[in-house]
Short mmCIF file of C-alpha atoms in Angstrom, two decimals:
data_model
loop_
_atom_site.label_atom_id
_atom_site.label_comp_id
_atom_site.label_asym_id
_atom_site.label_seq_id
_atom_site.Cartn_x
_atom_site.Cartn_y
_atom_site.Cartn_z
CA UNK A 1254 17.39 1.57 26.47
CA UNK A 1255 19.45 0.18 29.47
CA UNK A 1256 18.89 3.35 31.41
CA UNK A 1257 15.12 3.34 30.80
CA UNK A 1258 15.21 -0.56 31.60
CA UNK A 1259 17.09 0.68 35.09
CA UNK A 1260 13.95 3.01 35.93
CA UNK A 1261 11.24 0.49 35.32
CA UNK A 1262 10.21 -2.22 37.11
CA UNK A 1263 11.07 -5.19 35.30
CA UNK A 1264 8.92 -7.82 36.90
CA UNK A 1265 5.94 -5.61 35.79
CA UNK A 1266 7.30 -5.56 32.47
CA UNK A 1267 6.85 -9.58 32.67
CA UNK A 1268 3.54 -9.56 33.90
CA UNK A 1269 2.24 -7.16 30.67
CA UNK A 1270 3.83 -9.72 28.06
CA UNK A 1271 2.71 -12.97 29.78
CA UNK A 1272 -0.76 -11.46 30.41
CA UNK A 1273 -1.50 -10.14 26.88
CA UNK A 1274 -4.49 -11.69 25.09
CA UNK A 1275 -2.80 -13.38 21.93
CA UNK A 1276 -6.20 -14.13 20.21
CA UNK A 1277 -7.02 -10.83 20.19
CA UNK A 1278 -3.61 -9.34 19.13
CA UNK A 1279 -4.12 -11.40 15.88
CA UNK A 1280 -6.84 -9.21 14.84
CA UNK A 1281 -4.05 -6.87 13.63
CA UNK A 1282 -2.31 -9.43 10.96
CA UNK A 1283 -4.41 -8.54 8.37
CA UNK A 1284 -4.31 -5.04 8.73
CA UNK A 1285 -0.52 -4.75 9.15
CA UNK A 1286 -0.20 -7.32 5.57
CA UNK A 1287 -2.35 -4.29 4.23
CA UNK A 1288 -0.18 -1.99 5.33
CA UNK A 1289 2.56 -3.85 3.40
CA UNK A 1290 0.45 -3.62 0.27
CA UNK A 1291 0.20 0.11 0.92
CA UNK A 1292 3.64 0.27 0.97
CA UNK A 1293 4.10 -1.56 -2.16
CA UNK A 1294 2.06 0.18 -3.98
CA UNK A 1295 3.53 3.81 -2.69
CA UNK A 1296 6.98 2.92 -4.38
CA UNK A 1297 5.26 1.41 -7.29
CA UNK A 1298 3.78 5.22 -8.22
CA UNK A 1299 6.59 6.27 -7.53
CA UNK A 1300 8.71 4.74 -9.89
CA UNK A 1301 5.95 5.24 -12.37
CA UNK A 1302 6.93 8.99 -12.03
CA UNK A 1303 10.48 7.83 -13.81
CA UNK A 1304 8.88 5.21 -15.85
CA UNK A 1305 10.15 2.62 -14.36
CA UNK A 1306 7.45 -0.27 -13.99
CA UNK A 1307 7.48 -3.17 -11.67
CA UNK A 1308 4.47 -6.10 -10.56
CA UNK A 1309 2.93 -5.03 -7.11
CA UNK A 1310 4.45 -8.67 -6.18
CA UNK A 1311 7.80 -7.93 -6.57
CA UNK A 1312 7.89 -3.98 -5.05
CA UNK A 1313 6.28 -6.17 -1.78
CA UNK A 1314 9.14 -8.21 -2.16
CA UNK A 1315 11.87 -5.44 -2.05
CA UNK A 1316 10.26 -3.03 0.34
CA UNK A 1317 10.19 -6.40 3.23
CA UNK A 1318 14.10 -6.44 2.01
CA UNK A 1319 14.57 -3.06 2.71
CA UNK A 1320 12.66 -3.41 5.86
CA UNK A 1321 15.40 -6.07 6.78
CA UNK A 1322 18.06 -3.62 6.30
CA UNK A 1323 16.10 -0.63 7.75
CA UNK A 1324 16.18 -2.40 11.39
CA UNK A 1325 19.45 -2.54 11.34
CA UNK A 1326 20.50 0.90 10.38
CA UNK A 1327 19.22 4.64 12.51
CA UNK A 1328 16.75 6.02 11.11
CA UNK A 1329 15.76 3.05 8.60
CA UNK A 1330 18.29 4.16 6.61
CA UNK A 1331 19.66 0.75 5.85
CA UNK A 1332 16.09 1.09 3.40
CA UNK A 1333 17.89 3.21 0.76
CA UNK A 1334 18.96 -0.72 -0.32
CA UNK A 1335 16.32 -1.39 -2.69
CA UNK A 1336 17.62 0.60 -5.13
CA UNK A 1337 19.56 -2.29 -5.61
CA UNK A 1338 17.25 -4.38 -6.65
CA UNK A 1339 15.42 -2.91 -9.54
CA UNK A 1340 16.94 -3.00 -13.02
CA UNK A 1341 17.82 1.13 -13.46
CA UNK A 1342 20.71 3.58 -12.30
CA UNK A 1343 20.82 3.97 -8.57
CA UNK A 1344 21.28 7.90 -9.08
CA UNK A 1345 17.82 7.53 -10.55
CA UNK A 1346 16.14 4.81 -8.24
CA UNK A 1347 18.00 5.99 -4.99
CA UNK A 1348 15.82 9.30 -5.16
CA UNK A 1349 12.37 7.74 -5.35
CA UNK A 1350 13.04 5.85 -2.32
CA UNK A 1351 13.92 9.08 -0.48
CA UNK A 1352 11.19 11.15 -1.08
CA UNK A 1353 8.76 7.71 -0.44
CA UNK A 1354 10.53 8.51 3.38
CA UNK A 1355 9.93 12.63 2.67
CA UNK A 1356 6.14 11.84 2.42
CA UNK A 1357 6.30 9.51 5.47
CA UNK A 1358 7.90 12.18 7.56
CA UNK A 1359 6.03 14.87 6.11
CA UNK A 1360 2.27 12.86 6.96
CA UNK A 1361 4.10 11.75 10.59
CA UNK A 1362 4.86 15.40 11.16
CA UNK A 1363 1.61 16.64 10.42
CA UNK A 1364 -0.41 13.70 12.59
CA UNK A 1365 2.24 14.17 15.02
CA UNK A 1366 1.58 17.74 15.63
CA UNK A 1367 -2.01 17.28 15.29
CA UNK A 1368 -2.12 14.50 17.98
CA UNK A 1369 0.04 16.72 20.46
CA UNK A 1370 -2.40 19.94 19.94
CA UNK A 1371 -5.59 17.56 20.43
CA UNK A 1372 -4.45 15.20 23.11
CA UNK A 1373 -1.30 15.38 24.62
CA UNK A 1374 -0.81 19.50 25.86
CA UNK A 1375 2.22 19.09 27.61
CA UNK A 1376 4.41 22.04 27.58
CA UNK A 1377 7.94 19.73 27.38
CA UNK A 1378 6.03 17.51 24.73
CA UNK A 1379 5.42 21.12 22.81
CA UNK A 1380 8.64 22.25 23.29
CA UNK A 1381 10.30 18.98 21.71
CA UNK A 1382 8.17 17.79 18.87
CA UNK A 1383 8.71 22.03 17.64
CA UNK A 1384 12.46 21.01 17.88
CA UNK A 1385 11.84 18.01 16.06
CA UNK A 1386 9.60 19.71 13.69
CA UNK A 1387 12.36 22.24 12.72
CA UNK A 1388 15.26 19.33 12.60
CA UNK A 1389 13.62 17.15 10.03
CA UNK A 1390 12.58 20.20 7.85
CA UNK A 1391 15.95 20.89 7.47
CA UNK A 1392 17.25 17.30 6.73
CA UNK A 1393 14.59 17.29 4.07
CA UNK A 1394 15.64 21.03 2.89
CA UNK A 1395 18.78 19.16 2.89
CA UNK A 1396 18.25 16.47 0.97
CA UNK A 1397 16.02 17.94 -2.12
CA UNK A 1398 17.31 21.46 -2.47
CA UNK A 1399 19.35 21.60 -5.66
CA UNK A 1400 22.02 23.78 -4.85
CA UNK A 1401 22.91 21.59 -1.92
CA UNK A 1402 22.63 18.27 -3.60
CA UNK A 1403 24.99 19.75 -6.07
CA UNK A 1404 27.10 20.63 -3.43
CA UNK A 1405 27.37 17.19 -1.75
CA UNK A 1406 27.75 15.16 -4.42
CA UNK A 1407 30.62 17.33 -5.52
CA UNK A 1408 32.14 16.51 -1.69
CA UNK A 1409 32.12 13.20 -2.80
CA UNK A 1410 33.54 13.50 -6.12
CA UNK A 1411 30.23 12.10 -7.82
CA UNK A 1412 29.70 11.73 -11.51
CA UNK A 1413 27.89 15.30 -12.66
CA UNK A 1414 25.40 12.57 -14.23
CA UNK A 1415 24.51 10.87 -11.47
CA UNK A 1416 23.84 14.46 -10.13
CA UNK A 1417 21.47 15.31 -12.63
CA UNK A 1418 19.98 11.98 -12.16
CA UNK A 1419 19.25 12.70 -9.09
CA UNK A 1420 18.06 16.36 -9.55
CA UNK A 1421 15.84 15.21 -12.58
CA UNK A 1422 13.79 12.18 -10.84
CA UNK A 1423 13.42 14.95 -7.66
CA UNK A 1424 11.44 17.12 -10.34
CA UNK A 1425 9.60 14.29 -11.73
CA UNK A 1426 8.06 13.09 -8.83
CA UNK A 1427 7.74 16.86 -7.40
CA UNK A 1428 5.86 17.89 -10.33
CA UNK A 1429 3.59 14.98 -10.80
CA UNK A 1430 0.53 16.21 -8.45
CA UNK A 1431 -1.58 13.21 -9.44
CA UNK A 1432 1.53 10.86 -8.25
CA UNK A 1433 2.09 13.33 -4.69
CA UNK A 1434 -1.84 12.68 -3.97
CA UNK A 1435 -1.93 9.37 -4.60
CA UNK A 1436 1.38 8.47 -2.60
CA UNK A 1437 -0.09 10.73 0.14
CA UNK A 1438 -3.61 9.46 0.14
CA UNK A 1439 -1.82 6.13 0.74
CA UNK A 1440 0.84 7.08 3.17
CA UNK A 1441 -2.56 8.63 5.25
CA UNK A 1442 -4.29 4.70 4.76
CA UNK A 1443 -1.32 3.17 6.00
CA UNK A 1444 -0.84 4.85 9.30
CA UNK A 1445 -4.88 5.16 9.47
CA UNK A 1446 -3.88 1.18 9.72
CA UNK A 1447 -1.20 1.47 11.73
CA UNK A 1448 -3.16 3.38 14.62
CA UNK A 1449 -5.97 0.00 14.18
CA UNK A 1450 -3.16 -2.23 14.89
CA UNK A 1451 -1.52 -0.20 17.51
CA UNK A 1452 -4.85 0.57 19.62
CA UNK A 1453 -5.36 -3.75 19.16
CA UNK A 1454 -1.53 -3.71 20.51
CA UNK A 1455 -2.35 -1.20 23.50
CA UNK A 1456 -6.48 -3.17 24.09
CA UNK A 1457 -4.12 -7.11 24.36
CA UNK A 1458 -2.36 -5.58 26.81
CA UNK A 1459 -4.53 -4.36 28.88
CA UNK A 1460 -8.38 -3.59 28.10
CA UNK A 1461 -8.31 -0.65 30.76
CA UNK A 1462 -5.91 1.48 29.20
CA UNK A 1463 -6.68 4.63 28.19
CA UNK A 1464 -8.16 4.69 24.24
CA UNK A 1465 -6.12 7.99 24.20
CA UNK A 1466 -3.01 6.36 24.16
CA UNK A 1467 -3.73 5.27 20.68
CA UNK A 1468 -3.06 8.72 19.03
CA UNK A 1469 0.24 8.89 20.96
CA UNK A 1470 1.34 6.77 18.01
CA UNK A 1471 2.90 9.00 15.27
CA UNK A 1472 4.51 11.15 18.02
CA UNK A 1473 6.01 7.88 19.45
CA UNK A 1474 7.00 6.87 15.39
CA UNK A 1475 8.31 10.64 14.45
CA UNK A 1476 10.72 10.57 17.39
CA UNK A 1477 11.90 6.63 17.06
CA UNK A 1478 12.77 8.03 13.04
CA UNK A 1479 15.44 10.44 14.70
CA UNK A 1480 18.85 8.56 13.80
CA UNK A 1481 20.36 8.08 16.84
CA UNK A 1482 19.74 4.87 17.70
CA UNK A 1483 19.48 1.27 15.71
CA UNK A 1484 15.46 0.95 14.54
CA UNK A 1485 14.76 3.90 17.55
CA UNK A 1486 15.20 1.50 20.18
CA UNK A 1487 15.52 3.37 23.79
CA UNK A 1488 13.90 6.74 21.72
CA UNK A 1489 10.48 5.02 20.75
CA UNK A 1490 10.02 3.45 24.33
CA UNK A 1491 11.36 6.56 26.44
CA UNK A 1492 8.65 8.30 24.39
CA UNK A 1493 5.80 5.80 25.00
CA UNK A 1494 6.98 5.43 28.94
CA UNK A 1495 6.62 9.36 28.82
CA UNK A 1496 3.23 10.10 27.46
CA UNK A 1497 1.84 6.90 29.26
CA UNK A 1498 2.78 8.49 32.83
CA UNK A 1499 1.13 11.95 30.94
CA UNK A 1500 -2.07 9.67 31.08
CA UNK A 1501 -1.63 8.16 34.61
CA UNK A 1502 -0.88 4.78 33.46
CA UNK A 1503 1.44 2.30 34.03
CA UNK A 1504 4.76 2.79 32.68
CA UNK A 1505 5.37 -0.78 31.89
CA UNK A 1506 2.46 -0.76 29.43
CA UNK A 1507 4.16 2.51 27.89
CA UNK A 1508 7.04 0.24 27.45
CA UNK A 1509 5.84 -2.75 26.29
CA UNK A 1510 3.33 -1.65 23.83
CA UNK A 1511 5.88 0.23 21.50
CA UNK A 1512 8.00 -3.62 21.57
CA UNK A 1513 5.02 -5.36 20.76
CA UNK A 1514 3.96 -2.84 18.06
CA UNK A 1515 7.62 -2.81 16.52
CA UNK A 1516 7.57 -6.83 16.69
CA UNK A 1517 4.40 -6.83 14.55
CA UNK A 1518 4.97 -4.46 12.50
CA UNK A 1519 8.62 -4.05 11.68
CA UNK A 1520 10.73 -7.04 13.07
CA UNK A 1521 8.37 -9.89 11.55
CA UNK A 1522 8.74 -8.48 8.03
CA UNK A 1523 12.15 -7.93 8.22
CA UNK A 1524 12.59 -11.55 8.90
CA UNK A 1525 10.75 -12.34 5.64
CA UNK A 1526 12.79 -9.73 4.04
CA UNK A 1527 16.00 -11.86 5.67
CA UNK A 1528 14.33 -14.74 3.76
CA UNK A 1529 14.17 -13.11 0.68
CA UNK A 1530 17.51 -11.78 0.82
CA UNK A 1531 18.54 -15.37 1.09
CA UNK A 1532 16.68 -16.33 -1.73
CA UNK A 1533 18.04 -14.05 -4.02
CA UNK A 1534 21.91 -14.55 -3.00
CA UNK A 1535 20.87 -18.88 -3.71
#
């Protein structure tokens, strides 16, 4: 982040964030609580799969929780902390939450690609989101293939139960097709929501800016997702800053609009899931 901060210029960087039409950026609250309800409901069919049942109210509640803990872990994976706050064996809740983040990296992937074929035909871009492409089809190899789970929970001298825990509610949800469409259908709504906000994001900035840039979005998400960095920060803006100078456009808008975006729609949630947190310690 520091060396992309040393590139740009920073009073231009200013001007974009004191300039930015606030009246009009608060067209997106109601889509991005909607997205929240999207989310909410995702994890709710989900643990349906392992009959687990909880109100809509209170899987909003825990997914702004693990939002909290998502910023402050690469790759969101601080998220994987809800588990601990539904009433049922973490070897059997810890899995539904991971294939909720399967689904979101599977839809990313495929907008991503999509987006990069259709608008953005830069060899380099090719060349990486391919890369990236192959990486996280691994990790999620990784992470439901039997024989490996089996594997690394014997490296860590788990329980053989909580193996087969973990095994069984990866088969569950696998095998319910009604539950995969749904949680699919819903994880396409949410960043069909997410592109609304962000193209609100991109017009308060500046009304001039290429409509374009709006589809850069799940190419910009996919690649902030890679765990290298706390929340993507440096990742998600190096990306933006990229395909905005793609475009011919300033490269201060390509940095500010993925802050603005992340503000919105990750770092204001989290502080209600901060709030919650509280709540529940008192």
């Amino acid at each position: 982040m520091l060396y992309l901060i040393s590139k740009l210029d920073l009073k231009a960087i200013y001007e974009t964030f004191t300039q930015m039409d606030l009246a009009f950026l608060s067209f997106s609250l109601p889509f991005i609580a909607l997205m929240y309800l999207i989310k909410a409901k995702k994890w709710q069919t989900l643990l349906n799969c392992i009959n687990v049942q909880i109100p809509i109210r209170r899987s909003l509640e825990i997914i702004l929780i693990g939002t909290f803990y998502g910023t402050l872990t690469p790759g969101r994976a601080g998220e994987v902390s809800r588990a601990f706050y539904i009433d049922t064996e973490k070897s059997r809740s810890i899995p539904t939450i991971i294939m909720d983040r399967v689904i979101d990296i599977v839809c990313l992937l495929a907008l991503s690609v999509l987006s990069t074929v259709l608008f953005f035909k830069d060899r380099n871009l090719i060349y990486l989101m391919v890369l990236v492409v192959l990486l996280f089809i691994a990790g999620i190899i990784i992470i439901t293939n039997e024989r490996i789970i089996t594997f690394v929970f014997k490296s860590f001298s788990q329980r053989k139960e909580h193996t087969e825990n973990y095994i069984k509610t990866i088969r569950e949800i696998t095998e319910n097709r009604k539950a995969l469409f749904i949680v699919f259908s819903l994880t396409l709504a949410y960043y069909i929501l997410n592109l609304i906000v962000y193209w609100i994001v991109i017009k308060s900035l500046s009304p001039a800016l290429n409509n374009i840039l709006t589809f850069s979005l799940p190419i910009i998400v996919i690649l902030g997702n890679i765990p290298i960095s706390i929340s993507g920060f440096g990742v998600r803006e190096f990306a933006s800053v990229t395909i905005f100078r793609m475009l011919n456009e300033n490269s201060a808008y390509g940095f500010s609009c993925p802050l603005v975006l992340y503000f919105l729609t990750s770092l204001s949630p989290a502080l209600f899931g901060f709030l919650l947190t509280l709540r529940k310690k008192s």
